[in-house]
Coordinates of C-alpha atoms and ligand atoms in Angstrom, one line a residue:
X205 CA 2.1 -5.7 -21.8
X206 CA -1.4 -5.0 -21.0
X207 CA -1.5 -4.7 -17.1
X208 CA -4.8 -4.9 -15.1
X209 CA -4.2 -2.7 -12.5
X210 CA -6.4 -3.3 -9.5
X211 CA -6.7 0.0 -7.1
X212 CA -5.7 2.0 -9.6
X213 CA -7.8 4.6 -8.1
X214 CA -6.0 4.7 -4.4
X215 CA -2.9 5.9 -2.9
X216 CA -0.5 3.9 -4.8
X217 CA -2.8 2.7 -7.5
X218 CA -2.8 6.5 -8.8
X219 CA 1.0 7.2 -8.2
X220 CA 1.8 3.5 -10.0
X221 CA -0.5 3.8 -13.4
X222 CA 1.2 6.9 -14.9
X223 CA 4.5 4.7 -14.6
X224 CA 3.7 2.0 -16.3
X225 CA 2.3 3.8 -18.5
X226 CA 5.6 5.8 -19.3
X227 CA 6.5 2.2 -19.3
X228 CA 4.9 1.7 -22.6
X229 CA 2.7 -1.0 -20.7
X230 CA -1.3 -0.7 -21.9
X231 CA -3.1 -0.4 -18.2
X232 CA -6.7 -1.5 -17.5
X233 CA -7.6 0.0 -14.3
X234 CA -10.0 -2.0 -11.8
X235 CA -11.3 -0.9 -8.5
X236 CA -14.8 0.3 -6.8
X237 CA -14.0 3.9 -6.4
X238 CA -14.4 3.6 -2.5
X239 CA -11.7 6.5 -2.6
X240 CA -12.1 8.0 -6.0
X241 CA -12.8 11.2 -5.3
X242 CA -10.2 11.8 -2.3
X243 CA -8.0 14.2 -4.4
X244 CA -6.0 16.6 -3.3
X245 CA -4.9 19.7 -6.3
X246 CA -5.9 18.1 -9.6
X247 CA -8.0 15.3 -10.3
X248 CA -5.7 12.4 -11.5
X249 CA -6.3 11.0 -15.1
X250 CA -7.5 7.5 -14.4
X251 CA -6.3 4.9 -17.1
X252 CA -9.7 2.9 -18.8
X253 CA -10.9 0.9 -16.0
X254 CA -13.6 -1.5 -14.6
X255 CA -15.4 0.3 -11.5
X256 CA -16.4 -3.1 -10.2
X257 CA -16.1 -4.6 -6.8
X258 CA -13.2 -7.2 -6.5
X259 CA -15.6 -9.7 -5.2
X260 CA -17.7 -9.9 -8.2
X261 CA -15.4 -9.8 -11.0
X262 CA -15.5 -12.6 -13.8
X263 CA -13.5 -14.2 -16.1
X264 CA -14.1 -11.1 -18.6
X265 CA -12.3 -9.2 -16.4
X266 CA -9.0 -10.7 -16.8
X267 CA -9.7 -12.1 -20.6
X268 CA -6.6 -10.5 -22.5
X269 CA -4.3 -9.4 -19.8
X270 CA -0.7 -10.5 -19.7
X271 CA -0.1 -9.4 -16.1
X272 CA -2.0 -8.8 -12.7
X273 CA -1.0 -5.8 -10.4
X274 CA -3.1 -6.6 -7.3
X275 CA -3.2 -3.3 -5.0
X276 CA -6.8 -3.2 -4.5
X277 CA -7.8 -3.8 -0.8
X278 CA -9.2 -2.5 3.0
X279 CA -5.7 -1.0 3.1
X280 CA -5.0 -0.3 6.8
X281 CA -4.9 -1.8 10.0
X282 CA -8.3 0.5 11.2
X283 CA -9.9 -1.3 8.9
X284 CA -9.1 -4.3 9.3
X285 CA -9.9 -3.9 13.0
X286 CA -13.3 -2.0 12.1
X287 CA -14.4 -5.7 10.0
X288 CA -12.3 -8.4 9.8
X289 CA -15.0 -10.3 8.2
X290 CA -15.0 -7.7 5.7
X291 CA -11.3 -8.0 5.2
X292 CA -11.0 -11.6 5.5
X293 CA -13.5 -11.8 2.4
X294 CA -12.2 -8.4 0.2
X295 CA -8.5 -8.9 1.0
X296 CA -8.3 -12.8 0.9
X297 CA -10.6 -14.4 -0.5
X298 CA -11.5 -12.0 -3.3
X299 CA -7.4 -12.1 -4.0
X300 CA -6.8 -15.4 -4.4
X301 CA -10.2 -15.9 -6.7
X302 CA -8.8 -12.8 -8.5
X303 CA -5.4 -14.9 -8.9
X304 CA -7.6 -18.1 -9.6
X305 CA -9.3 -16.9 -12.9
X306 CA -6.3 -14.7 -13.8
X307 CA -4.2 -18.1 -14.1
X308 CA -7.1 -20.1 -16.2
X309 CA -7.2 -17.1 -18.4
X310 CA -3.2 -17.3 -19.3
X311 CA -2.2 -14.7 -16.7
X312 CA 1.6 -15.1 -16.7
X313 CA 3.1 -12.9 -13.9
X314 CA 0.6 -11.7 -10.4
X315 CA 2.4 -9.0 -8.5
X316 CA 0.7 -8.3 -5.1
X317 CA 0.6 -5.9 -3.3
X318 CA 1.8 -7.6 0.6
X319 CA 3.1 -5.6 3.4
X320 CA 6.0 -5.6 5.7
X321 CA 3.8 -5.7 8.6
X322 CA 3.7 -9.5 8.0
X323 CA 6.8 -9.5 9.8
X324 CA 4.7 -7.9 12.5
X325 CA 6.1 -8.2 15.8
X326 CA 9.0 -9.2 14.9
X327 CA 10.7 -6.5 17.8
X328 CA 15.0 -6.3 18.4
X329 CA 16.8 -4.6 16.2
X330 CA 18.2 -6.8 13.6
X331 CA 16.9 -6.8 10.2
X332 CA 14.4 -8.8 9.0
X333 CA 14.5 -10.5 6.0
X334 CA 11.8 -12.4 3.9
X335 CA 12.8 -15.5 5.0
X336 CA 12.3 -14.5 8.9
X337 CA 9.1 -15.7 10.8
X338 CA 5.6 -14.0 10.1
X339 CA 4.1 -12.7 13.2
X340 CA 1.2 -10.5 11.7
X341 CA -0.5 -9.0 15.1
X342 CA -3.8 -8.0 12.9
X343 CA -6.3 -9.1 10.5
X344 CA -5.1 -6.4 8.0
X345 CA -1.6 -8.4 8.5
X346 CA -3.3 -11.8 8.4
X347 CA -5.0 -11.5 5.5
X348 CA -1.8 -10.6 3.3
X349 CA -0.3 -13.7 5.0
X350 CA -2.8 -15.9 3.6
X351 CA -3.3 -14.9 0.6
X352 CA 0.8 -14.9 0.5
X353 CA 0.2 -18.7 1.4
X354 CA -2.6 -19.0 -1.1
X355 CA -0.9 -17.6 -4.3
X356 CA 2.3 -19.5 -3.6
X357 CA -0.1 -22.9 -3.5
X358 CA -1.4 -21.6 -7.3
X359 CA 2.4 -20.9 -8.6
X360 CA 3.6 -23.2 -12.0
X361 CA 5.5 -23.2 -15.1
X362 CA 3.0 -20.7 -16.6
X363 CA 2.0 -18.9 -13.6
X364 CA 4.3 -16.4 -11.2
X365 CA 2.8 -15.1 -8.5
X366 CA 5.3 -12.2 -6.5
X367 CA 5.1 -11.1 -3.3
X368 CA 5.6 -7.5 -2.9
X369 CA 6.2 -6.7 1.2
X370 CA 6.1 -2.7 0.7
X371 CA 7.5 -0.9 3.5
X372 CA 4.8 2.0 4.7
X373 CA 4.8 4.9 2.2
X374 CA 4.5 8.4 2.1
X375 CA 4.6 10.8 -0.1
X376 CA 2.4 13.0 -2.4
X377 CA -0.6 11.0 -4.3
X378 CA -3.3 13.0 -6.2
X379 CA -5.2 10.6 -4.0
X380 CA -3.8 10.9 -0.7
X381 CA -3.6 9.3 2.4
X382 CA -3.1 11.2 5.2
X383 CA -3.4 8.2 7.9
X384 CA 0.1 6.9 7.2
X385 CA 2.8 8.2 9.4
X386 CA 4.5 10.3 7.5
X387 CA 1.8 11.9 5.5
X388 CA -0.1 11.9 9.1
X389 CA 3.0 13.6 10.9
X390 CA 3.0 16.5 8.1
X391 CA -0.3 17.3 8.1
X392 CA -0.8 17.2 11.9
X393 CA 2.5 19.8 11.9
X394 CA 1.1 22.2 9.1
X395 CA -2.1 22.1 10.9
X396 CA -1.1 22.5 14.4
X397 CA 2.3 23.4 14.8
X398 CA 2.9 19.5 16.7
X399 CA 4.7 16.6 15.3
X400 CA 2.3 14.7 17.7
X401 CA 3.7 10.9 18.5
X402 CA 1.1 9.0 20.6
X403 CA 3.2 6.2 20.9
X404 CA 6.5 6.0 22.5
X405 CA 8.3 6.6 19.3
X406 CA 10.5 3.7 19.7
X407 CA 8.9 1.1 17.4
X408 CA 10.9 0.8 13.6
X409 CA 8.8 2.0 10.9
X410 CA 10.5 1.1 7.4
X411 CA 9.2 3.7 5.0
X412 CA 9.5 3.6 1.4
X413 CA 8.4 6.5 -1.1
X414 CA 5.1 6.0 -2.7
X415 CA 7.0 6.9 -6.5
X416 CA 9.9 4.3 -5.6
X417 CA 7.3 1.5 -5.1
X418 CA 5.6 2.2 -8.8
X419 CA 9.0 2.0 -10.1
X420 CA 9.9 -1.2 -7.9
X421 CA 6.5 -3.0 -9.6
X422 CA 7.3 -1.8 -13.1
X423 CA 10.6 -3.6 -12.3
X424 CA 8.8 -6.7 -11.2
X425 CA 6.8 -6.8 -14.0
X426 CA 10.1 -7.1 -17.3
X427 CA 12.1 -8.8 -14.8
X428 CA 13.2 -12.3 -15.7
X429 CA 11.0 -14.7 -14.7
X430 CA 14.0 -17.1 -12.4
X431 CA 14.5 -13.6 -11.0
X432 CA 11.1 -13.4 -9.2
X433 CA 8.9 -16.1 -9.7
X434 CA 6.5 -17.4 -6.3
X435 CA 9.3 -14.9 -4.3
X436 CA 9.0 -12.3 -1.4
X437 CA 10.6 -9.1 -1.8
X438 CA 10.9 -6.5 1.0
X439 CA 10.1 -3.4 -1.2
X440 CA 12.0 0.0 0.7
X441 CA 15.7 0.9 1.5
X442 CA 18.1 0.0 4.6
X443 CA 18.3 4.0 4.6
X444 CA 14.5 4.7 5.6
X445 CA 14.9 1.7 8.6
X446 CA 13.4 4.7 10.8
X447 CA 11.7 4.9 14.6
X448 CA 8.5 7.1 15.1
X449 CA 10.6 9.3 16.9
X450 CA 13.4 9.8 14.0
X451 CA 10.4 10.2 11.3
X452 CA 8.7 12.8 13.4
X453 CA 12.4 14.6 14.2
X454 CA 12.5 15.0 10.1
X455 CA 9.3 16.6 9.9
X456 CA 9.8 18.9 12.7
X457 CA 12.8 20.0 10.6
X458 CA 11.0 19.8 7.1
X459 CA 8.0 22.1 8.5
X460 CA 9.7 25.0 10.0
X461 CA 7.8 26.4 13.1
X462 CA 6.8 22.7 14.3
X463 CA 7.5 20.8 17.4
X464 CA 7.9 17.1 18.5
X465 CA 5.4 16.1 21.1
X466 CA 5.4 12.4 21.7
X467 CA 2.8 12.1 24.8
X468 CA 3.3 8.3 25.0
X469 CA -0.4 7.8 25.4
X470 CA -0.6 4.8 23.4
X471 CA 2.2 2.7 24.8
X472 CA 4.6 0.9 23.0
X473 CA 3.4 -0.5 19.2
X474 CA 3.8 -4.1 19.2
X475 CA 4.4 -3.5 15.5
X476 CA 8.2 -3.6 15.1
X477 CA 10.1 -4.5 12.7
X478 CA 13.6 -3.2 10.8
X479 CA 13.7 -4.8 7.3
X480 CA 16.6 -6.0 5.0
X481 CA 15.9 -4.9 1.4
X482 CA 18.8 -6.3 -0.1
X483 CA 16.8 -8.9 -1.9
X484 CA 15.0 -7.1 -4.2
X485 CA 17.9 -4.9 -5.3
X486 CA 19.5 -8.2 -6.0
X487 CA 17.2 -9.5 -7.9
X488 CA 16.8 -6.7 -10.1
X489 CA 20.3 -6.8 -11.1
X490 CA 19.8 -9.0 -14.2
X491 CA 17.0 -7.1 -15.4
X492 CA 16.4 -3.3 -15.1
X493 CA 17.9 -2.8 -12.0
X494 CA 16.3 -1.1 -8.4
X495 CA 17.0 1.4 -6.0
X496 CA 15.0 3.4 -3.9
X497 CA 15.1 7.6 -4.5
X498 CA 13.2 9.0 -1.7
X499 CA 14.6 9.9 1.3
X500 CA 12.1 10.7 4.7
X501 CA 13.2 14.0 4.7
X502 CA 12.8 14.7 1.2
X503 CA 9.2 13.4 1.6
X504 CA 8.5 15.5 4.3
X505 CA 9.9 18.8 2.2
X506 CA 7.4 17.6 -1.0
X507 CA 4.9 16.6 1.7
X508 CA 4.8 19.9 3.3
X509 CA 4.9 21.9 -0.4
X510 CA 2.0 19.7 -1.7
X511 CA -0.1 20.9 1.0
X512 CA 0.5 24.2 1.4
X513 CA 0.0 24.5 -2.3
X514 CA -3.6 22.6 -2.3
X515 CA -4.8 24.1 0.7
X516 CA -4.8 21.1 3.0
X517 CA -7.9 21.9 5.5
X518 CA -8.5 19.8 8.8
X519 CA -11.6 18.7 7.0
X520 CA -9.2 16.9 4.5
X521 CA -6.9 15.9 6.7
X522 CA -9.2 14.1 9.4
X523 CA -12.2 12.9 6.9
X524 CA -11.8 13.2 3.4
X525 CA -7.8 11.5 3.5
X526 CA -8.5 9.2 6.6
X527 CA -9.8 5.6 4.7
X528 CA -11.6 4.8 8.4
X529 CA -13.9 8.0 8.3
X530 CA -14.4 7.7 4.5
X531 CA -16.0 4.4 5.0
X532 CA -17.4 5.5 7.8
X533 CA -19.4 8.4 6.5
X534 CA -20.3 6.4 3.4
X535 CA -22.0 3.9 5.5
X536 CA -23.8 6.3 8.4
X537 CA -24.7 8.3 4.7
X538 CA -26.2 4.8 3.2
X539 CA -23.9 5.5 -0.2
X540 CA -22.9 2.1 0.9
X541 CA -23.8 -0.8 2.3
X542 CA -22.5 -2.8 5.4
X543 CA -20.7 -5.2 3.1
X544 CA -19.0 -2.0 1.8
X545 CA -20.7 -2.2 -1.5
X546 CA -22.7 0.8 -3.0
X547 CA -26.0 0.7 -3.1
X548 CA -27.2 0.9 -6.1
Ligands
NAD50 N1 0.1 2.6 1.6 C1 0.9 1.8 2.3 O1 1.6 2.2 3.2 C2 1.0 0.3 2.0 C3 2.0 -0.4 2.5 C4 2.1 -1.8 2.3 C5 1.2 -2.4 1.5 N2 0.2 -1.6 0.9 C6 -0.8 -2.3 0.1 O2 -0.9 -1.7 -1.2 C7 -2.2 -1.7 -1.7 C8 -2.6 -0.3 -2.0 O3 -2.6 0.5 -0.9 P1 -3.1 2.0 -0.9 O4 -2.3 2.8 0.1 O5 -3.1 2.5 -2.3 O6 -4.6 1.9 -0.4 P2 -5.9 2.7 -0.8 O7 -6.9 2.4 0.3 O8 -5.5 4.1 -1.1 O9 -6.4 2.0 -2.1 C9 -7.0 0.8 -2.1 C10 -7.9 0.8 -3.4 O10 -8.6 -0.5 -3.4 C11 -10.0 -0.2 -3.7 N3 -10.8 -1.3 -3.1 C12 -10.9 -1.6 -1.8 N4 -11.9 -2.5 -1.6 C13 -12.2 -2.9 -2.9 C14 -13.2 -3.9 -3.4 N5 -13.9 -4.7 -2.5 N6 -13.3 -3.9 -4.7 C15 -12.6 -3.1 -5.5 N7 -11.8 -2.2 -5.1 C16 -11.6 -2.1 -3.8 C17 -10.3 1.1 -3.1 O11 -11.4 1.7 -3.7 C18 -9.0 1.9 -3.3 O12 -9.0 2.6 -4.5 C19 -3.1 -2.4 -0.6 O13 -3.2 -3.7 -0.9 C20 -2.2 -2.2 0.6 O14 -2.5 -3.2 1.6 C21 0.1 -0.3 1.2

């Protein structure tokens, strides 16, 4: 298939081409580069892409393509609290256009990139599954649930839009994040010696491997179309249903030396929520099957080796891998503009 990959320069988007690649799929990168050169060791090697912003592509950008992988977005809640205009106009209504001329052009199958933190605050600790009540508790949240609502309004005979609802990742990315919680947690260790928790470390943070969520979409993407069409998938494992205070516990033992320290300064995270996977897995039976490979602890060991081996600095750690400051410091240095576009 050729695959138009938007984000294919971010976290996942740089973990998730290489796979479809070794997939045999032909994939057309698209994204603005907000992030493009946050690499930690070697640079990636990008796929052919568009560097173009999402809210001003055309109908040439989707002329040929047999299927849309959507990643590209403000990616956090930070961001969405820093301009929920801003997010509100990248993250839905620049999707659902995207999804809009991908349909007229013949696009066949539209596999988005949603979140689990639709499920929000969903608290207790039964698990959730896709069929459960959204509670999104931010416009990060918010915006996947509309354009969640939006797709499904655009689904047909020729057109299958899927909901992926990734758990949070972790793991090693050429482009990394280090404002996840697990990434975050490893970092803060190598750096300081503290597994620092400023919540309570009770909420339930699903994880899910950023390699294991490439391999769910390449699944998505050959799976029958009965199997998935206009469905929601929870995207992790039952096994990585974690607290704060469990993930930190596994770095603490992954980087030897470190300590927990969870100071409780930020109260309790309304964000709560302990997800049933089971769906996907299911679904992928008929096809080419899913499971999940990555453990949290294992992700803290490759974590902790990929640092140490590229020299993570507190520079990196607080600026150059922290989407917030990035943006930030692109704006204060007038790279960019206050829509978030560059200036030319
Ligand atoms: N990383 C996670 O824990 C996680 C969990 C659940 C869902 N997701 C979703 O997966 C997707 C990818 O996440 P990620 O961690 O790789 O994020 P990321 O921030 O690393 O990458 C997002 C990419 O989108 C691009 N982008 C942002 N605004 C754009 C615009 N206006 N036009 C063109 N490109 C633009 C950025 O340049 C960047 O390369 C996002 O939709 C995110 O919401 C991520």
């Amino acid at each position: 298939m050729r695959v138009l990959l938007t984000g294919h320069q971010g976290y996942l988007g740089t973990v998730m081409a290489p796979v479809l690649a070794a997939a045999g799929h032909e994939v057309v990168g698209l994204d603005a580069g907000l992030f493009a050169d946050c690499v930690l060791g070697l640079p990636p090697a990008d796929p052919a892409g568009h560097r173009v912003d999402l809210r001003d592509i055309t109908a040439e950008h989707v002329a040929g393509v047999d299927a849309v992988i959507h990643l590209a977005a403000l990616s956090n809640d930070p961001l969405g609290a820093l301009a929920p205009d801003l997010t509100y106009d990248i993250n839905h209504h620049a999707s659902v256009r995207l999804a809009r001329l991908a349909r007229d052009a013949g696009v066949r199958r539209f596999l988005y990139a949603s979140t689990c933190s639709v499920y929000g605050a969903a608290g207790g600790d039964d698990l959730v599954g896709e069929d459960a009540p959204l509670r999104p508790v931010t416009p990060y949240a918010e915006s996947k649930v509309r354009v969640e609502d939006d797709l499904h309004a655009l689904a047909d005979g020729d057109f299958s839009p899927v909901f992926m609802r990734n758990a949070t990742a972790f793991g090693y990315s050429p482009r990394l994040r280090a404002d996840i919680v697990l990434n975050n947690l490893v970092g803060h260790a190598l750096l300081s010696g503290e597994v620092l928790v400023l919540s309570d470390g009770t909420p339930w943070r699903p994880l899910v491997h950023a390699a294991d969520i490439a391999r769910a979409f390449a699944a998505a993407l050959v799976a029958p179309r009965e199997a998935v069409h206009d469905r929601a998938f929870n995207i992790g494992s039952e096994t990585n249903n974690v607290t704060v205070a469990e993930i930190a516990e596994q770095v603490a033992e992954a980087v030897s030396g470190a300590r927990v320290v969870i100071t409780g300064e930020n109260g309790a995270d309304p964000r709560s929520y302990r997800v049933d996977f089971a769906r996907f897995r299911t679904a992928m039976v008929e096809g080419p099957g899913f499971d999940c490979e990555w453990t949290v602890k294992q992700g803290a060991l490759e974590l902790a080796d990929a640092y140490r081996e590229h020299g993570l600095t507190r520079e990196g750690f607080e600026r150059r891998f922290t989407r917030l400051a990035v943006l930030r410091a692109a704006s204060e240095a007038g790279t960019v503009d206050e829509t978030l576009r560059w200036r030319r």
